[in-house]
PDB file of C-alpha atoms and ligand atoms in Angstrom:
ATOM      1  CA  MET A1458      66.813 119.349 107.264  1.00 54.00           C
ATOM      2  CA  ARG A1459      68.169 120.558 110.613  1.00 61.00           C
ATOM      3  CA  PRO A1460      71.904 120.173 110.317  1.00 64.00           C
ATOM      4  CA  PRO A1461      73.529 117.377 113.250  1.00 78.00           C
ATOM      5  CA  ARG A1462      74.152 118.346 116.499  1.00 85.00           C
ATOM      6  CA  VAL A1463      77.362 120.039 117.464  1.00 93.00           C
ATOM      7  CA  GLU A1464      79.384 117.602 120.113  1.00 94.00           C
ATOM      8  CA  ILE A1465      82.349 119.451 119.262  1.00 94.00           C
ATOM      9  CA  ALA A1466      84.239 123.232 119.713  1.00 95.00           C
ATOM     10  CA  PRO A1467      86.523 123.930 116.982  1.00 97.00           C
ATOM     11  CA  PRO A1468      90.782 123.122 118.169  1.00 97.00           C
ATOM     12  CA  ASP A1469      93.165 126.875 118.888  1.00 98.00           C
ATOM     13  CA  LEU A1470      95.051 126.138 116.039  1.00 98.00           C
ATOM     14  CA  SER A1471      96.997 130.200 117.135  1.00 97.00           C
ATOM     15  CA  PRO A1472     100.009 127.208 118.002  1.00 97.00           C
ATOM     16  CA  TYR A1473     100.343 126.241 114.703  1.00 97.00           C
ATOM     17  CA  ARG A1474      99.637 129.080 112.691  1.00 97.00           C
ATOM     18  CA  GLU A1475     102.858 130.144 111.892  1.00 97.00           C
ATOM     19  CA  GLY A1476     104.017 126.743 110.495  1.00 97.00           C
ATOM     20  CA  ASN A1477     108.321 125.710 110.142  1.00 97.00           C
ATOM     21  CA  THR A1478     107.554 125.485 106.045  1.00 97.00           C
ATOM     22  CA  GLY A1479     107.728 129.653 105.241  1.00 97.00           C
ATOM     23  CA  ILE A1480     103.087 128.381 104.769  1.00 98.00           C
ATOM     24  CA  SER A1481     101.401 129.281 107.338  1.00 98.00           C
ATOM     25  CA  HIS A1482      99.547 126.083 109.081  1.00 98.00           C
ATOM     26  CA  VAL A1483     101.989 123.906 107.911  1.00 98.00           C
ATOM     27  CA  TRP A1484     104.341 121.381 109.588  1.00 98.00           C
ATOM     28  CA  CYS A1485     107.233 119.049 108.558  1.00 98.00           C
ATOM     29  CA  PHE A1486     109.562 117.105 110.564  1.00 98.00           C
ATOM     30  CA  ASP A1487     112.067 116.087 108.110  1.00 97.00           C
ATOM     31  CA  SER A1488     114.321 112.515 109.873  1.00 97.00           C
ATOM     32  CA  GLY A1489     117.746 113.817 107.637  1.00 97.00           C
ATOM     33  CA  ARG A1490     117.456 110.657 106.989  1.00 96.00           C
ATOM     34  CA  PRO A1491     116.723 109.858 102.778  1.00 96.00           C
ATOM     35  CA  GLY A1492     112.920 107.829 102.403  1.00 96.00           C
ATOM     36  CA  PRO A1493     109.381 109.669 101.037  1.00 98.00           C
ATOM     37  CA  HIS A1494     107.611 112.615 102.537  1.00 98.00           C
ATOM     38  CA  VAL A1495     104.298 111.676 103.928  1.00 98.00           C
ATOM     39  CA  GLY A1496     101.661 114.720 104.885  1.00 98.00           C
ATOM     40  CA  ILE A1497      98.508 114.808 106.169  1.00 98.00           C
ATOM     41  CA  ASN A1498      96.103 117.261 105.784  1.00 98.00           C
ATOM     42  CA  ALA A1499      93.089 118.607 107.647  1.00 98.00           C
ATOM     43  CA  LEU A1500      90.166 121.536 106.957  1.00 98.00           C
ATOM     44  CA  THR A1501      89.903 121.188 103.343  1.00 98.00           C
ATOM     45  CA  HIS A1502      86.100 121.753 104.602  1.00 98.00           C
ATOM     46  CA  GLY A1503      86.623 123.982 107.486  1.00 98.00           C
ATOM     47  CA  ASN A1504      84.254 123.005 108.500  1.00 97.00           C
ATOM     48  CA  GLU A1505      85.323 119.631 109.622  1.00 98.00           C
ATOM     49  CA  LEU A1506      87.050 119.360 112.798  1.00 97.00           C
ATOM     50  CA  SER A1507      87.439 116.222 113.778  1.00 96.00           C
ATOM     51  CA  GLY A1508      90.197 116.086 111.224  1.00 97.00           C
ATOM     52  CA  ALA A1509      91.716 119.149 112.798  1.00 98.00           C
ATOM     53  CA  TRP A1510      91.655 117.748 116.517  1.00 96.00           C
ATOM     54  CA  ALA A1511      93.353 114.807 114.842  1.00 96.00           C
ATOM     55  CA  LEU A1512      96.355 116.487 113.490  1.00 97.00           C
ATOM     56  CA  VAL A1513      96.540 118.776 116.730  1.00 97.00           C
ATOM     57  CA  ARG A1514      96.358 116.142 118.665  1.00 94.00           C
ATOM     58  CA  LEU A1515      99.960 114.350 117.016  1.00 94.00           C
ATOM     59  CA  LEU A1516     101.364 117.471 117.134  1.00 95.00           C
ATOM     60  CA  GLU A1517     100.522 117.582 120.432  1.00 94.00           C
ATOM     61  CA  LEU A1518     101.732 113.946 121.144  1.00 90.00           C
ATOM     62  CA  GLY A1519     105.822 115.132 118.848  1.00 91.00           C
ATOM     63  CA  LEU A1520     106.020 111.813 116.247  1.00 90.00           C
ATOM     64  CA  ARG A1521     108.612 112.185 114.202  1.00 93.00           C
ATOM     65  CA  PRO A1522     109.900 109.923 111.479  1.00 96.00           C
ATOM     66  CA  ARG A1523     112.081 107.565 111.489  1.00 95.00           C
ATOM     67  CA  HIS A1524     113.334 108.041 107.790  1.00 94.00           C
ATOM     68  CA  GLY A1525     112.047 110.925 104.958  1.00 97.00           C
ATOM     69  CA  ARG A1526     109.720 113.651 106.639  1.00 98.00           C
ATOM     70  CA  LEU A1527     105.888 114.447 107.935  1.00 98.00           C
ATOM     71  CA  SER A1528     104.401 117.008 107.237  1.00 98.00           C
ATOM     72  CA  LEU A1529     100.562 118.212 108.827  1.00 98.00           C
ATOM     73  CA  SER A1530      98.618 120.778 107.500  1.00 98.00           C
ATOM     74  CA  PHE A1531      95.436 122.837 108.069  1.00 98.00           C
ATOM     75  CA  ALA A1532      94.160 124.426 104.295  1.00 98.00           C
ATOM     76  CA  ASN A1533      91.174 126.179 104.671  1.00 98.00           C
ATOM     77  CA  VAL A1534      92.373 127.870 107.924  1.00 98.00           C
ATOM     78  CA  GLU A1535      89.772 131.409 106.595  1.00 98.00           C
ATOM     79  CA  ALA A1536      86.900 129.471 106.792  1.00 98.00           C
ATOM     80  CA  PHE A1537      87.702 127.553 109.451  1.00 98.00           C
ATOM     81  CA  SER A1538      88.483 130.654 111.501  1.00 97.00           C
ATOM     82  CA  ARG A1539      84.257 131.513 110.913  1.00 97.00           C
ATOM     83  CA  PHE A1540      83.074 128.364 112.412  1.00 96.00           C
ATOM     84  CA  ASP A1541      79.960 129.394 114.126  1.00 95.00           C
ATOM     85  CA  PRO A1542      78.444 126.277 116.038  1.00 94.00           C
ATOM     86  CA  ALA A1543      74.672 128.160 115.256  1.00 93.00           C
ATOM     87  CA  ASP A1544      75.407 128.041 111.553  1.00 93.00           C
ATOM     88  CA  PRO A1545      77.958 125.135 111.217  1.00 93.00           C
ATOM     89  CA  THR A1546      77.004 124.172 107.985  1.00 92.00           C
ATOM     90  CA  ALA A1547      77.877 127.578 106.673  1.00 94.00           C
ATOM     91  CA  SER A1548      82.482 127.303 106.985  1.00 96.00           C
ATOM     92  CA  ARG A1549      82.592 124.651 104.536  1.00 96.00           C
ATOM     93  CA  TYR A1550      83.937 127.116 102.238  1.00 97.00           C
ATOM     94  CA  LEU A1551      84.374 131.095 102.192  1.00 97.00           C
ATOM     95  CA  GLU A1552      83.478 131.530  98.405  1.00 97.00           C
ATOM     96  CA  GLU A1553      83.975 127.705  96.796  1.00 96.00           C
ATOM     97  CA  ASP A1554      84.468 124.598  97.415  1.00 95.00           C
ATOM     98  CA  MET A1555      88.171 123.692  97.618  1.00 97.00           C
ATOM     99  CA  ASN A1556      87.687 120.360  97.442  1.00 96.00           C
ATOM    100  CA  ARG A1557      86.771 120.959  93.545  1.00 95.00           C
ATOM    101  CA  LEU A1558      89.566 123.155  92.567  1.00 96.00           C
ATOM    102  CA  TRP A1559      92.575 120.828  92.127  1.00 97.00           C
ATOM    103  CA  LYS A1560      93.361 121.277  88.613  1.00 95.00           C
ATOM    104  CA  THR A1561      96.004 122.727  87.064  1.00 94.00           C
ATOM    105  CA  GLU A1562      94.162 125.284  84.939  1.00 93.00           C
ATOM    106  CA  LEU A1563      91.976 126.247  87.262  1.00 95.00           C
ATOM    107  CA  LEU A1564      95.107 126.800  89.518  1.00 96.00           C
ATOM    108  CA  GLU A1565      97.092 128.558  87.030  1.00 95.00           C
ATOM    109  CA  GLY A1566      94.514 130.429  85.709  1.00 95.00           C
ATOM    110  CA  PRO A1567      93.253 134.195  86.197  1.00 95.00           C
ATOM    111  CA  ALA A1568      90.422 132.687  88.824  1.00 95.00           C
ATOM    112  CA  ARG A1569      90.705 135.090  92.128  1.00 95.00           C
ATOM    113  CA  THR A1570      89.137 133.407  94.789  1.00 97.00           C
ATOM    114  CA  VAL A1571      90.127 132.718  98.829  1.00 97.00           C
ATOM    115  CA  GLU A1572      90.437 129.249  98.366  1.00 98.00           C
ATOM    116  CA  LEU A1573      91.976 129.494  95.371  1.00 98.00           C
ATOM    117  CA  ARG A1574      94.748 131.742  97.186  1.00 98.00           C
ATOM    118  CA  ARG A1575      95.120 129.012  99.237  1.00 98.00           C
ATOM    119  CA  ALA A1576      95.216 126.755  97.166  1.00 98.00           C
ATOM    120  CA  ARG A1577      97.750 128.165  95.297  1.00 98.00           C
ATOM    121  CA  GLU A1578      99.988 128.181  98.608  1.00 98.00           C
ATOM    122  CA  LEU A1579      99.556 124.857  98.897  1.00 98.00           C
ATOM    123  CA  LEU A1580     100.576 123.503  95.895  1.00 97.00           C
ATOM    124  CA  PRO A1581     104.343 123.298  96.133  1.00 97.00           C
ATOM    125  CA  HIS A1582     103.463 121.585  99.466  1.00 98.00           C
ATOM    126  CA  PHE A1583     100.935 118.420  97.773  1.00 98.00           C
ATOM    127  CA  ARG A1584     103.211 118.671  94.819  1.00 97.00           C
ATOM    128  CA  SER A1585     105.890 117.270  96.893  1.00 98.00           C
ATOM    129  CA  LEU A1586     104.040 114.735  98.590  1.00 98.00           C
ATOM    130  CA  ASP A1587     104.581 111.025  98.341  1.00 98.00           C
ATOM    131  CA  PHE A1588     101.716 109.334 100.055  1.00 98.00           C
ATOM    132  CA  LEU A1589      98.388 112.452 101.241  1.00 98.00           C
ATOM    133  CA  LEU A1590      95.754 111.626 104.092  1.00 98.00           C
ATOM    134  CA  ASP A1591      93.025 113.558 103.207  1.00 98.00           C
ATOM    135  CA  LEU A1592      90.694 114.391 106.287  1.00 98.00           C
ATOM    136  CA  HIS A1593      87.223 114.973 106.159  1.00 98.00           C
ATOM    137  CA  SER A1594      83.960 114.312 107.944  1.00 97.00           C
ATOM    138  CA  MET A1595      80.405 113.736 106.550  1.00 94.00           C
ATOM    139  CA  GLN A1596      76.937 115.061 106.997  1.00 90.00           C
ATOM    140  CA  THR A1597      75.379 111.964 108.659  1.00 88.00           C
ATOM    141  CA  ALA A1598      76.386 109.554 111.620  1.00 89.00           C
ATOM    142  CA  SER A1599      77.532 106.420 108.295  1.00 89.00           C
ATOM    143  CA  ALA A1600      80.512 104.606 109.214  1.00 93.00           C
ATOM    144  CA  PRO A1601      83.271 105.795 108.489  1.00 96.00           C
ATOM    145  CA  LEU A1602      85.705 105.454 104.478  1.00 96.00           C
ATOM    146  CA  LEU A1603      88.869 105.681 102.597  1.00 97.00           C
ATOM    147  CA  LEU A1604      88.002 106.740  99.751  1.00 97.00           C
ATOM    148  CA  CYS A1605      90.802 105.931  97.529  1.00 96.00           C
ATOM    149  CA  GLY A1606      90.103 106.999  94.401  1.00 94.00           C
ATOM    150  CA  LEU A1607      90.205 105.027  91.179  1.00 93.00           C
ATOM    151  CA  THR A1608      93.990 104.187  90.866  1.00 95.00           C
ATOM    152  CA  ARG A1609      95.007 100.492  92.233  1.00 95.00           C
ATOM    153  CA  LYS A1610      97.651 102.188  93.865  1.00 97.00           C
ATOM    154  CA  ALA A1611      95.490 103.303  96.470  1.00 97.00           C
ATOM    155  CA  ARG A1612      94.025 100.704  96.772  1.00 96.00           C
ATOM    156  CA  ARG A1613      96.041  99.009  97.570  1.00 95.00           C
ATOM    157  CA  PHE A1614      97.711 101.484  99.929  1.00 96.00           C
ATOM    158  CA  ALA A1615      93.856 101.333 101.451  1.00 96.00           C
ATOM    159  CA  ARG A1616      94.025  97.378 102.041  1.00 94.00           C
ATOM    160  CA  ARG A1617      97.504  98.065 103.620  1.00 92.00           C
ATOM    161  CA  MET A1618      96.383 100.488 105.966  1.00 93.00           C
ATOM    162  CA  GLY A1619      93.145  98.107 106.931  1.00 92.00           C
ATOM    163  CA  TYR A1620      91.367 100.754 108.436  1.00 93.00           C
ATOM    164  CA  PRO A1621      88.101 101.467 108.157  1.00 95.00           C
ATOM    165  CA  ALA A1622      86.240  98.456 107.666  1.00 94.00           C
ATOM    166  CA  THR A1623      85.309  99.859 104.589  1.00 96.00           C
ATOM    167  CA  VAL A1624      86.704 101.481 101.459  1.00 97.00           C
ATOM    168  CA  VAL A1625      84.944 103.202  98.217  1.00 97.00           C
ATOM    169  CA  ALA A1626      86.468 103.572  95.498  1.00 96.00           C
ATOM    170  CA  ASP A1627      85.227 106.371  93.075  1.00 93.00           C
ATOM    171  CA  ALA A1628      85.521 108.882  90.764  1.00 89.00           C
ATOM    172  CA  GLY A1629      85.183 112.129  92.367  1.00 83.00           C
ATOM    173  CA  HIS A1630      82.989 114.892  91.691  1.00 79.00           C
ATOM    174  CA  PRO A1631      81.193 115.852  88.418  1.00 77.00           C
ATOM    175  CA  GLY A1632      81.660 119.614  89.945  1.00 80.00           C
ATOM    176  CA  GLY A1633      85.387 119.245  89.819  1.00 90.00           C
ATOM    177  CA  VAL A1634      88.382 117.809  90.540  1.00 95.00           C
ATOM    178  CA  ARG A1635      89.427 116.458  94.864  1.00 96.00           C
ATOM    179  CA  LEU A1636      92.678 117.403  96.413  1.00 98.00           C
ATOM    180  CA  ILE A1637      92.889 113.008  95.999  1.00 98.00           C
ATOM    181  CA  ASP A1638      92.417 113.015  91.924  1.00 97.00           C
ATOM    182  CA  PHE A1639      95.271 116.262  91.578  1.00 97.00           C
ATOM    183  CA  GLY A1640      98.186 115.540  89.358  1.00 96.00           C
ATOM    184  CA  ALA A1641     100.464 112.575  90.321  1.00 97.00           C
ATOM    185  CA  PHE A1642      97.733 111.564  92.882  1.00 98.00           C
ATOM    186  CA  GLY A1643      94.756 110.526  89.800  1.00 96.00           C
ATOM    187  CA  GLU A1644      97.767 109.336  87.403  1.00 96.00           C
ATOM    188  CA  PRO A1645      97.901 105.332  87.980  1.00 96.00           C
ATOM    189  CA  ARG A1646     101.719 105.356  86.172  1.00 96.00           C
ATOM    190  CA  ARG A1647     102.682 108.192  88.515  1.00 97.00           C
ATOM    191  CA  LYS A1648     104.206 106.350  92.769  1.00 97.00           C
ATOM    192  CA  PRO A1649     102.041 109.610  94.930  1.00 98.00           C
ATOM    193  CA  VAL A1650      99.133 107.572  96.655  1.00 98.00           C
ATOM    194  CA  ALA A1651      96.557 110.031  98.104  1.00 98.00           C
ATOM    195  CA  VAL A1652      93.345 108.734 100.306  1.00 98.00           C
ATOM    196  CA  LEU A1653      90.422 110.200 101.813  1.00 98.00           C
ATOM    197  CA  LEU A1654      89.214 109.740 105.633  1.00 98.00           C
ATOM    198  CA  GLU A1655      86.087 110.460 105.585  1.00 97.00           C
ATOM    199  CA  ALA A1656      85.693 110.110 109.975  1.00 97.00           C
ATOM    200  CA  GLY A1657      81.816 110.361 110.577  1.00 94.00           C
ATOM    201  CA  GLN A1658      79.958 113.095 111.441  1.00 94.00           C
ATOM    202  CA  HIS A1659      81.194 116.264 111.256  1.00 95.00           C
ATOM    203  CA  TRP A1660      80.322 117.215 114.665  1.00 95.00           C
ATOM    204  CA  ALA A1661      80.052 114.118 117.052  1.00 95.00           C
ATOM    205  CA  ARG A1662      82.869 113.669 119.577  1.00 94.00           C
ATOM    206  CA  GLN A1663      83.095 110.147 118.043  1.00 94.00           C
ATOM    207  CA  SER A1664      84.780 111.052 115.246  1.00 95.00           C
ATOM    208  CA  ILE A1665      88.370 112.876 116.267  1.00 95.00           C
ATOM    209  CA  ASP A1666      88.838 109.612 118.120  1.00 94.00           C
ATOM    210  CA  VAL A1667      88.030 107.534 114.397  1.00 95.00           C
ATOM    211  CA  ALA A1668      90.230 110.195 112.811  1.00 96.00           C
ATOM    212  CA  LEU A1669      93.276 109.545 114.690  1.00 94.00           C
ATOM    213  CA  ALA A1670      93.022 105.896 114.254  1.00 93.00           C
ATOM    214  CA  GLY A1671      92.864 106.623 110.513  1.00 95.00           C
ATOM    215  CA  CYS A1672      95.930 109.642 110.659  1.00 95.00           C
ATOM    216  CA  LEU A1673      97.741 106.492 113.080  1.00 93.00           C
ATOM    217  CA  HIS A1674      97.031 103.770 110.647  1.00 93.00           C
ATOM    218  CA  PHE A1675      97.928 105.537 107.163  1.00 95.00           C
ATOM    219  CA  LEU A1676     101.276 106.630 109.130  1.00 95.00           C
ATOM    220  CA  ARG A1677     101.872 102.852 109.764  1.00 91.00           C
ATOM    221  CA  ALA A1678     100.968 101.746 106.129  1.00 93.00           C
ATOM    222  CA  THR A1679     103.118 104.563 104.675  1.00 95.00           C
ATOM    223  CA  ASP A1680     106.529 103.099 106.274  1.00 92.00           C
ATOM    224  CA  ILE A1681     108.065 106.319 108.395  1.00 94.00           C
ATOM    225  CA  LEU A1682     107.840 105.886 112.198  1.00 90.00           C
ATOM    226  CA  ASP A1683     109.527 103.311 114.104  1.00 86.00           C
ATOM    227  CA  ALA A1684     107.907 100.274 113.622  1.00 80.00           C
ATOM    228  CA  GLU A1685     107.570  99.446 117.385  1.00 83.00           C
ATOM    229  CA  LEU A1686     106.131 102.249 117.730  1.00 85.00           C
ATOM    230  CA  ALA A1687     103.626 102.652 115.254  1.00 80.00           C
ATOM    231  CA  MET A1688     102.332  98.540 115.825  1.00 79.00           C
ATOM    232  CA  ARG A1689     101.964 100.335 118.990  1.00 80.00           C
ATOM    233  CA  LEU A1690     100.532 103.104 118.095  1.00 81.00           C
ATOM    234  CA  ALA A1691      98.163 101.377 114.968  1.00 75.00           C
ATOM    235  CA  PRO A1692      97.885  97.661 115.883  1.00 74.00           C
ATOM    236  CA  THR A1693      97.134  95.521 113.108  1.00 69.00           C
ATOM    237  CA  ARG A1694      93.591  94.605 113.324  1.00 59.00           C
ATOM    238  CA  LYS A1695      92.853  91.514 113.617  1.00 52.00           C
ATOM    239  CA  ALA A1696      89.088  91.579 113.278  1.00 43.00           C
ATOM    240  CA  GLY A1697      87.283  92.678 110.830  1.00 62.00           C
ATOM    241  CA  ARG A1698      86.694  91.860 107.155  1.00 81.00           C
ATOM    242  CA  GLN A1699      87.344  94.916 104.792  1.00 92.00           C
ATOM    243  CA  ARG A1700      84.939  95.807 102.574  1.00 95.00           C
ATOM    244  CA  PHE A1701      85.981  97.628  98.813  1.00 96.00           C
ATOM    245  CA  ILE A1702      82.561  98.808  96.898  1.00 97.00           C
ATOM    246  CA  GLU A1703      83.214 100.762  93.775  1.00 97.00           C
ATOM    247  CA  VAL A1704      80.627 103.470  93.250  1.00 96.00           C
ATOM    248  CA  THR A1705      78.980 103.271  89.682  1.00 96.00           C
ATOM    249  CA  HIS A1706      76.371 105.953  89.542  1.00 95.00           C
ATOM    250  CA  ALA A1707      75.975 108.716  91.375  1.00 93.00           C
ATOM    251  CA  VAL A1708      72.823 110.537  91.649  1.00 95.00           C
ATOM    252  CA  THR A1709      72.624 114.409  90.882  1.00 93.00           C
ATOM    253  CA  VAL A1710      69.287 116.539  91.898  1.00 95.00           C
ATOM    254  CA  ARG A1711      67.630 117.198  88.724  1.00 95.00           C
ATOM    255  CA  ARG A1712      63.760 119.455  89.297  1.00 95.00           C
ATOM    256  CA  GLY A1713      63.867 118.765  92.741  1.00 91.00           C
ATOM    257  CA  PRO A1714      62.587 118.790  95.880  1.00 96.00           C
ATOM    258  CA  PHE A1715      64.086 115.512  96.670  1.00 97.00           C
ATOM    259  CA  VAL A1716      63.281 113.190  98.890  1.00 96.00           C
ATOM    260  CA  PHE A1717      64.910 110.080 100.065  1.00 97.00           C
ATOM    261  CA  LYS A1718      62.317 106.907 100.998  1.00 95.00           C
ATOM    262  CA  ASP A1719      64.148 106.707 104.609  1.00 89.00           C
ATOM    263  CA  GLY A1720      66.053 108.597 107.522  1.00 89.00           C
ATOM    264  CA  PHE A1721      69.479 106.422 104.771  1.00 94.00           C
ATOM    265  CA  GLN A1722      72.777 107.044 107.032  1.00 92.00           C
ATOM    266  CA  GLY A1723      74.749 105.771 104.211  1.00 93.00           C
ATOM    267  CA  LEU A1724      76.477 102.367 103.847  1.00 94.00           C
ATOM    268  CA  GLU A1725      72.539 100.661 103.841  1.00 96.00           C
ATOM    269  CA  VAL A1726      72.804  97.532 101.001  1.00 97.00           C
ATOM    270  CA  ILE A1727      69.089  97.604  99.081  1.00 98.00           C
ATOM    271  CA  GLU A1728      68.693  93.579  98.197  1.00 98.00           C
ATOM    272  CA  LYS A1729      66.543  94.087  95.038  1.00 98.00           C
ATOM    273  CA  ALA A1730      66.688  96.637  91.797  1.00 98.00           C
ATOM    274  CA  GLY A1731      64.346  98.619  90.800  1.00 98.00           C
ATOM    275  CA  THR A1732      63.783  99.483  94.648  1.00 98.00           C
ATOM    276  CA  VAL A1733      62.201 103.556  95.175  1.00 98.00           C
ATOM    277  CA  ILE A1734      64.862 104.453  97.214  1.00 98.00           C
ATOM    278  CA  ALA A1735      64.223 109.123  96.501  1.00 98.00           C
ATOM    279  CA  THR A1736      61.738 110.815  94.504  1.00 97.00           C
ATOM    280  CA  ASP A1737      63.644 113.966  92.830  1.00 97.00           C
ATOM    281  CA  GLY A1738      60.263 116.241  91.348  1.00 96.00           C
ATOM    282  CA  GLY A1739      58.020 113.737  92.163  1.00 96.00           C
ATOM    283  CA  GLU A1740      59.417 110.973  89.963  1.00 97.00           C
ATOM    284  CA  PRO A1741      61.264 107.987  91.400  1.00 97.00           C
ATOM    285  CA  VAL A1742      64.785 107.681  91.440  1.00 97.00           C
ATOM    286  CA  ARG A1743      64.930 103.455  91.666  1.00 98.00           C
ATOM    287  CA  THR A1744      67.997 101.499  92.662  1.00 98.00           C
ATOM    288  CA  PRO A1745      70.176  99.803  89.375  1.00 97.00           C
ATOM    289  CA  TYR A1746      71.334  96.174  90.525  1.00 98.00           C
ATOM    290  CA  ASP A1747      70.610  94.275  93.686  1.00 98.00           C
ATOM    291  CA  HIS A1748      72.360  94.486  96.448  1.00 98.00           C
ATOM    292  CA  CYS A1749      73.290  98.087  95.843  1.00 98.00           C
ATOM    293  CA  VAL A1750      75.368 100.212  98.292  1.00 97.00           C
ATOM    294  CA  LEU A1751      74.452 103.462  99.368  1.00 97.00           C
ATOM    295  CA  ILE A1752      77.080 106.132  99.863  1.00 95.00           C
ATOM    296  CA  MET A1753      77.267 109.177 101.714  1.00 92.00           C
ATOM    297  CA  PRO A1754      73.557 110.716 101.505  1.00 94.00           C
ATOM    298  CA  SER A1755      74.092 114.114 101.342  1.00 92.00           C
ATOM    299  CA  ARG A1756      71.232 116.901 103.534  1.00 89.00           C
ATOM    300  CA  ARG A1757      72.246 119.733 100.527  1.00 87.00           C
ATOM    301  CA  LEU A1758      69.711 118.403  98.011  1.00 93.00           C
ATOM    302  CA  ALA A1759      69.540 121.433  95.771  1.00 92.00           C
ATOM    303  CA  PRO A1760      69.821 120.925  91.888  1.00 93.00           C
ATOM    304  CA  GLY A1761      73.096 119.828  90.395  1.00 89.00           C
ATOM    305  CA  LEU A1762      73.883 118.519  93.105  1.00 88.00           C
ATOM    306  CA  THR A1763      74.614 115.000  94.189  1.00 89.00           C
ATOM    307  CA  ALA A1764      72.896 113.661  96.234  1.00 95.00           C
ATOM    308  CA  VAL A1765      73.742 109.890  96.820  1.00 95.00           C
ATOM    309  CA  ARG A1766      76.656 107.576  95.254  1.00 95.00           C
ATOM    310  CA  LEU A1767      75.216 104.265  94.407  1.00 97.00           C
ATOM    311  CA  GLY A1768      78.048 101.217  94.873  1.00 97.00           C
ATOM    312  CA  ARG A1769      78.358  96.867  94.300  1.00 97.00           C
ATOM    313  CA  GLU A1770      80.607  95.253  96.868  1.00 96.00           C
ATOM    314  CA  VAL A1771      84.027  94.281  94.470  1.00 95.00           C
ATOM    315  CA  PRO A1772      86.970  91.739  96.188  1.00 93.00           C
ATOM    316  CA  PRO A1773      89.322  93.449  97.571  1.00 91.00           C
ATOM    317  CA  PRO A1774      92.551  93.765  95.519  1.00 90.00           C
ATOM    318  CA  ARG A1775      95.841  91.913  96.539  1.00 82.00           C
ATOM    319  CA  ILE A1776      98.681  93.505  98.496  1.00 73.00           C
TER     320      ILE A1776
HETATM  321 ZN1   ZN B2468      84.960 116.922 103.008  1.00 69.46          ZN
END
């Protein structure tokens, strides 16, 4: 299947290359007062441009925390530097997916790839954060999603953010550990909290606005900005119920060819259990229960990869 249209060009990151933390492309602004260390990260996947644009806008805006520290980081800048609008999917990563390697044994082990080298550089930075927003985007024009992993602390934080309308609680991928599940972020008894915003289609202009809105709601929820400024930048939404979906199944491609029955974009609700949503090597793939929600149907459908995740709506957590 052809990738979707590329409406946006990559931002120029050369003014931000040096950083001010000793780690390239990592910026930290310290209020000089005690408070949490709050970080927003973009380009865990090198071809997901909307997050990079949102961070550039925040850097241009010159936002500074009222207390604590605010850090802005660009992760897989090597893959990003190879972005080619004629083959926009190729620069997702160079050697391995940078959102599958956040495991101490791997990071402290002997393996050497471009992505592991950069992850090792970024490690002390991510370990120092109390709150993290990791900015991503999707292959399809799905409505935006906030992924919060399985901890209650992240689910409650997602509720405090109040944006976007759909929150997905999920266990990540069998292929490796995501940044938002790494170390203290994934441990229920420790305080640091990480969430991941899927801002829409990778190269849609609108995804930049969603990513930026996500950043501002995240900053408001961490309470490190001046309260009046935070409210002006990201007013609490009065309308619009937030919907929480718990992922129950990951459908992995077994034999292939894997063919969806419809041009699913994501967040479709399949009313009846047993509905065929796809075929895998000719075998039907059916929904396991009524009101089943399809999460992020993939366009990359090789055996072993996740084709789609299935979930059901659950009550929102109490804050
Ligand atoms: Zn991504």
